[in-house]
XYZ file of C-alpha atoms in Angstrom:
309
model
C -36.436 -103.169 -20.865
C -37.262 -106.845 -19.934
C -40.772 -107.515 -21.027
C -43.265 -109.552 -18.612
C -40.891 -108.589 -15.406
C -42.367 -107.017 -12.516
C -39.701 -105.726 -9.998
C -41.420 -106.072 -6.327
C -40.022 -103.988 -4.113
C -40.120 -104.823 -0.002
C -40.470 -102.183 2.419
C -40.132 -104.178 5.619
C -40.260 -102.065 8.748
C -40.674 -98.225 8.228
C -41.719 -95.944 10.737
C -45.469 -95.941 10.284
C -46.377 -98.758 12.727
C -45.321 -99.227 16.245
C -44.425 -102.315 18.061
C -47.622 -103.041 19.637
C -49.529 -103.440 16.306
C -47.441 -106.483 15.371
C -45.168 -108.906 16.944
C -43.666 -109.986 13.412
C -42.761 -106.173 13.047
C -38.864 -105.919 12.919
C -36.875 -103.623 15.107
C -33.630 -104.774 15.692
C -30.838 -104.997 13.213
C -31.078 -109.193 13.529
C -34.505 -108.931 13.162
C -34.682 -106.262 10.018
C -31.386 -108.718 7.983
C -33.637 -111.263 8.372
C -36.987 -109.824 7.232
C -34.905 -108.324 4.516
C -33.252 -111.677 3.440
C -36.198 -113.369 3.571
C -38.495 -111.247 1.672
C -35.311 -111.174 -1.606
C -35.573 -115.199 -0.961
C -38.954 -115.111 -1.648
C -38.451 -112.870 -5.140
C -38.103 -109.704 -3.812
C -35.890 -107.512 -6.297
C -35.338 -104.500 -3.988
C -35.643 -104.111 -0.431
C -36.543 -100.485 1.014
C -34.935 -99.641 4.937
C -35.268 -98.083 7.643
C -33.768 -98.637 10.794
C -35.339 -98.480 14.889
C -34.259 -98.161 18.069
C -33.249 -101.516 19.069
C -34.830 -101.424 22.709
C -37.916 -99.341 21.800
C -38.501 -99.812 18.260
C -38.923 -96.269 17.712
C -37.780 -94.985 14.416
C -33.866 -93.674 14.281
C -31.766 -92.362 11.134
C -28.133 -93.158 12.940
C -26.589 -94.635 10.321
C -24.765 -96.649 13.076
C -28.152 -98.375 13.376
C -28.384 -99.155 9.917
C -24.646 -100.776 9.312
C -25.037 -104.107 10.968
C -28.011 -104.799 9.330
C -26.484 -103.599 6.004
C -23.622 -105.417 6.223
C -25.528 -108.765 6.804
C -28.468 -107.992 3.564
C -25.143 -107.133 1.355
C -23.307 -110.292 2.092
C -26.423 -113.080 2.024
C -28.255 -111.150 -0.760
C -27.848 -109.416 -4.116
C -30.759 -107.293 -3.869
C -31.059 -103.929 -4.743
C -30.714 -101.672 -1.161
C -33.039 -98.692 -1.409
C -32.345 -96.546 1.636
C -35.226 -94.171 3.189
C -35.248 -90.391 3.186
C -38.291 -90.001 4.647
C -37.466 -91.145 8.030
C -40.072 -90.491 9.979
C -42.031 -87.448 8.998
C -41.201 -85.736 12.665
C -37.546 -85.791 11.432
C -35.692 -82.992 9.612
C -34.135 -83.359 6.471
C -30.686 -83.866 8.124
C -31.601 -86.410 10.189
C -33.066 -88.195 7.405
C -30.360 -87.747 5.348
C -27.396 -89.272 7.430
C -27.488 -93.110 6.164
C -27.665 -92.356 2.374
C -25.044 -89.745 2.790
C -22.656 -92.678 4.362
C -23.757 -95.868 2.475
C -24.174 -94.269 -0.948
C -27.097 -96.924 -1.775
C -27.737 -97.627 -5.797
C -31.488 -96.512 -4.740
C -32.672 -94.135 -1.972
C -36.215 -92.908 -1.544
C -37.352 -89.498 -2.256
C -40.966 -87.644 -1.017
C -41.842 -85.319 -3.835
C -43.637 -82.793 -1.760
C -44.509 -81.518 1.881
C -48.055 -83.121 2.898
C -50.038 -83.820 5.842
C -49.539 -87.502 7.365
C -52.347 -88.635 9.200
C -51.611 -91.545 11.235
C -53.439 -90.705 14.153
C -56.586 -92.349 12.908
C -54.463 -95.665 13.895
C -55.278 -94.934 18.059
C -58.297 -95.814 17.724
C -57.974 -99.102 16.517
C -55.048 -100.282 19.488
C -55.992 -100.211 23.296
C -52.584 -101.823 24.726
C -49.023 -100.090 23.807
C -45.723 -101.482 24.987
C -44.094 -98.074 24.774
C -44.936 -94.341 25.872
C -43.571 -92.867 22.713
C -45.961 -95.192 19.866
C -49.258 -92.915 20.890
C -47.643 -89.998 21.528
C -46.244 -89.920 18.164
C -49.574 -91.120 16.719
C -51.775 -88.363 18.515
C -48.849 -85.547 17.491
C -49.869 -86.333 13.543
C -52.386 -84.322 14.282
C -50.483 -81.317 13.819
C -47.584 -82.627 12.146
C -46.210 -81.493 8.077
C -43.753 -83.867 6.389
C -41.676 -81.179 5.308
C -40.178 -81.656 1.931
C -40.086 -78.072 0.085
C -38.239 -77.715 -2.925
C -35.317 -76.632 -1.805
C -34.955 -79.626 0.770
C -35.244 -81.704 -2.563
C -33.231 -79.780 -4.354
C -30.477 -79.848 -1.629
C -31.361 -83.990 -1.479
C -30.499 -84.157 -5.275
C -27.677 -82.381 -5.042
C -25.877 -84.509 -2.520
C -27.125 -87.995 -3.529
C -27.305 -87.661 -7.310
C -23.036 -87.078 -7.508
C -22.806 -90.618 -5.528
C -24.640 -92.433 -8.232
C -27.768 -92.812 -6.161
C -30.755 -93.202 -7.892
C -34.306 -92.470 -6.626
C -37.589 -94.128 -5.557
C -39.889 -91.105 -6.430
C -42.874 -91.559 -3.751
C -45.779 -89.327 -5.205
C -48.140 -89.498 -2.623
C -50.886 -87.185 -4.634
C -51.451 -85.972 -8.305
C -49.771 -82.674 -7.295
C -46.424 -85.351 -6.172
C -46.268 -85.945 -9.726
C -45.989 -82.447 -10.813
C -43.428 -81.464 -8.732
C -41.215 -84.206 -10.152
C -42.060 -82.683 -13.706
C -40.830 -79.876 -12.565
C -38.046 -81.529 -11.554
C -37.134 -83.356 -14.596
C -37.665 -80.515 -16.983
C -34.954 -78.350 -14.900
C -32.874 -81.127 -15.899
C -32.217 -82.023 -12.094
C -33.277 -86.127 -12.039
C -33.078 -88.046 -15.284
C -34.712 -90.628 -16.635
C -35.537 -93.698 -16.273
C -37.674 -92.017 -13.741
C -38.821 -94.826 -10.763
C -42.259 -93.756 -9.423
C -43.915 -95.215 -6.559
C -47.247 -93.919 -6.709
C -48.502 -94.117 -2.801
C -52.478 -94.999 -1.315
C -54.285 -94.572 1.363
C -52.249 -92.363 3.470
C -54.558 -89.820 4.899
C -53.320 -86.881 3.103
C -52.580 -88.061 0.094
C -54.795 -89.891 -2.465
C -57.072 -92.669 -1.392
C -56.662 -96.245 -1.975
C -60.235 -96.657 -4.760
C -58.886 -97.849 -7.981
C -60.112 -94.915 -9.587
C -57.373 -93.195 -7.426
C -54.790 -95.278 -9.602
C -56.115 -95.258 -12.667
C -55.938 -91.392 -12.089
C -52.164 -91.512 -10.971
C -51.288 -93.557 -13.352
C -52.936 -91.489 -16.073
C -51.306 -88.388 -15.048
C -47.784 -90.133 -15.287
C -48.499 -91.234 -18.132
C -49.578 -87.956 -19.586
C -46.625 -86.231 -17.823
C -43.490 -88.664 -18.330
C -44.560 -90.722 -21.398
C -41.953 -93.501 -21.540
C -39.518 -91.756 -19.393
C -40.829 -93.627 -16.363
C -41.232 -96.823 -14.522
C -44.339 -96.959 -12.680
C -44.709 -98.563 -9.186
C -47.488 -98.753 -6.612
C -47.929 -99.143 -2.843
C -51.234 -99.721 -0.945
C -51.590 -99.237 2.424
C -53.187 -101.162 4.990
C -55.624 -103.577 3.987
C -55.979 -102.432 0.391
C -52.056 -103.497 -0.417
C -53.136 -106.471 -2.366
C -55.903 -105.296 -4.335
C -53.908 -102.550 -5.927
C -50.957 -104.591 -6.302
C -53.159 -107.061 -8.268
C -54.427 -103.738 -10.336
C -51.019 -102.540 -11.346
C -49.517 -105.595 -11.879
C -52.461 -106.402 -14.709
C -51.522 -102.676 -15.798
C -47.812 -103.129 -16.783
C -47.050 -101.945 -13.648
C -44.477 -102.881 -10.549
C -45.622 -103.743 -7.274
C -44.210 -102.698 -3.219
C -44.989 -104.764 -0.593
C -44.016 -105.153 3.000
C -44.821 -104.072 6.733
C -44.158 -100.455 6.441
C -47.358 -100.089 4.371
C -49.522 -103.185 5.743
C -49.464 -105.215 8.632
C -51.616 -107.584 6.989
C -51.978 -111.143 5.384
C -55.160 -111.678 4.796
C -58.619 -110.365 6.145
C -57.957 -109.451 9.977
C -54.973 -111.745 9.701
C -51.531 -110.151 10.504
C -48.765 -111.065 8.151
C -46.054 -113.483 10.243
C -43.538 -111.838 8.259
C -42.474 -109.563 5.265
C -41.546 -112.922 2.787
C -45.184 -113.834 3.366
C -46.387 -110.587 1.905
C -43.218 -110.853 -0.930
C -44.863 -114.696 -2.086
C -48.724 -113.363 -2.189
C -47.480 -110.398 -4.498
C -45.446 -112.924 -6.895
C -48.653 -115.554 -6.827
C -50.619 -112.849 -8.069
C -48.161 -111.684 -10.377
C -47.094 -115.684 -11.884
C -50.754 -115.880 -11.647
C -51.362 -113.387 -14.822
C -48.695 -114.745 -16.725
C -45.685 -112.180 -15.768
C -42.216 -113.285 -14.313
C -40.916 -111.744 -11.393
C -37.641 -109.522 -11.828
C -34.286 -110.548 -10.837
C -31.860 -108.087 -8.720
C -29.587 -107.503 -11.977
C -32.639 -107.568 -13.941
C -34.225 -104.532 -11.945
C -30.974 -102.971 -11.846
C -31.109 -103.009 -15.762
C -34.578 -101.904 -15.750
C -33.842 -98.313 -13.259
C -30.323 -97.709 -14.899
C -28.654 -98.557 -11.301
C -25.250 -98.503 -10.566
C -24.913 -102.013 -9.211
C -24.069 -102.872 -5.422
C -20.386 -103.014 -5.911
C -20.167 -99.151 -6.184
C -21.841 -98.822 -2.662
C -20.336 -97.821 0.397
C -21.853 -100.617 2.111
């Protein structure tokens, strides 16, 4: 494993936020091959999808949404495609299934566990929406699971893992990490084991660094050196933890699924911005940033010629 290389990973749309947090949020396919380009420009090793309604910006898993954006990323970029699973947590497991299924991406994301996810808390902070659907869909977390029981992973490993796929593990809580034990000593995922630890979601772990050290400790304890570790922060905390895990040996996610933000009250103009602030930080302590075929080495990955991008 390359020594001194931190793979950042960019995440740059998701489902979380709505239109009317952010006008530098993308939504359609133009917009997301652009955010995507730009943030690999700016040293971004792997770049993490999802796709929206083009008119509404509301999250959508048809793959037919994804392709044109796809096909753009894959022929002005060599960076690693990681493809969602999670959807949107209001989605069922074959909804969110549909564009890794098709595209057969070297990395697709995978929640390690059924949780509560809180993002009604956000209605309070936004007066003005654009659409009907963004607080609806905020107020419904209220009452709203992100199913993922073990057999919906189990199912998930069973028809990605014969494609080559590999996985971003998202452990959103200490118990996350357990379950992918569980996983590993069944023999069903293999390592090198990529694990993006996940903060300040409201239920899952908070965002104090004592929250990572804990994660981290636990992975360490469980997995030894059968994993590679990566964090995400949400919201305004993105930076401080990337800063912490980056001095820890660790790899770093960034983008506008998990933060609007580029500074205090400032809103990031775009995903690259948030991509550059990660690497000066990282550059800053004396680490390199990763290359596409260098992260690819790192996670074991099958390279983006055996794709069906």
């Amino acid at each position: 494993m390359a020594k001194n290389k931190v793979i950042i990973s960019c995440a740059v749309t998701g489902a979380i936020h709505t239109p009317s947090m952010s006008p530098h949020l993308p939504v359609t396919a133009e917009e997301i091959a652009e955010a995507a380009i730009g943030a690999a420009e700016a040293g971004a090793a792997i770049i993490h999808l999802h796709a929206r309604n083009p008119v509404d910006g509301r999250p959508d898993q048809n793959p037919d949404l994804f392709e044109p954006f796809l096909q753009v990323i894959k022929q002005r970029s060599d960076a690693v495609i990681n493809l969602t699973t999670g959807g949107h947590p209001s989605m069922t497991l074959e909804e969110r299934l549909r564009p890794a299924i098709r595209f057969q991406p070297e990395v697709a994301s995978l929640n390690m566990g059924s949780m509560g996810f809180g993002l009604f808390p956000m209605l309070d902070r936004y007066k003005d929406w654009q659409h009907d659907w963004e607080p609806q869909v905020l107020e419904a977390s209220r009452d709203l699971v992100f199913k993922n029981t073990y057999k919906d992973i189990e199912g998930l490993l069973a028809l990605l893992s014969p494609l080559g796929t590999r996985f971003e593990f998202e452990c959103y809580d200490t118990s996350h990490l357990y379950n992918l034990a569980h996983f590993l000593d069944r023999g069903l995922v293999k390592a090198p084991l990529f694990i993006q630890t996940c903060f300040g979601i409201l239920g899952g772990i908070g965002s104090h660094p004592d929250d990572v050290m804990h994660m981290k400790r636990t992975a360490d304890r469980l997995f030894g050196d059968q994993y590679v570790w990566s964090v995400l922060g949400a919201g305004a905390r993105q930076m401080g933890i990337v800063a912490m895990a980056a001095s820890m040996g660790g790899n770093v996610r960034v983008g506008l699924e998990d933060s609007l933000w580029g500074g205090p009250g400032r809103l990031a103009q775009s995903n690259a911005e948030q991509v550059r602030s990660a690497r000066a930080i990282i550059e800053g302590m004396g680490l390199s940033v990763a290359t596409p075929d260098e992260a690819r080495a790192i996670l074991h990955l099958k390279g983006g010629d055996r794709t069906a991008i």
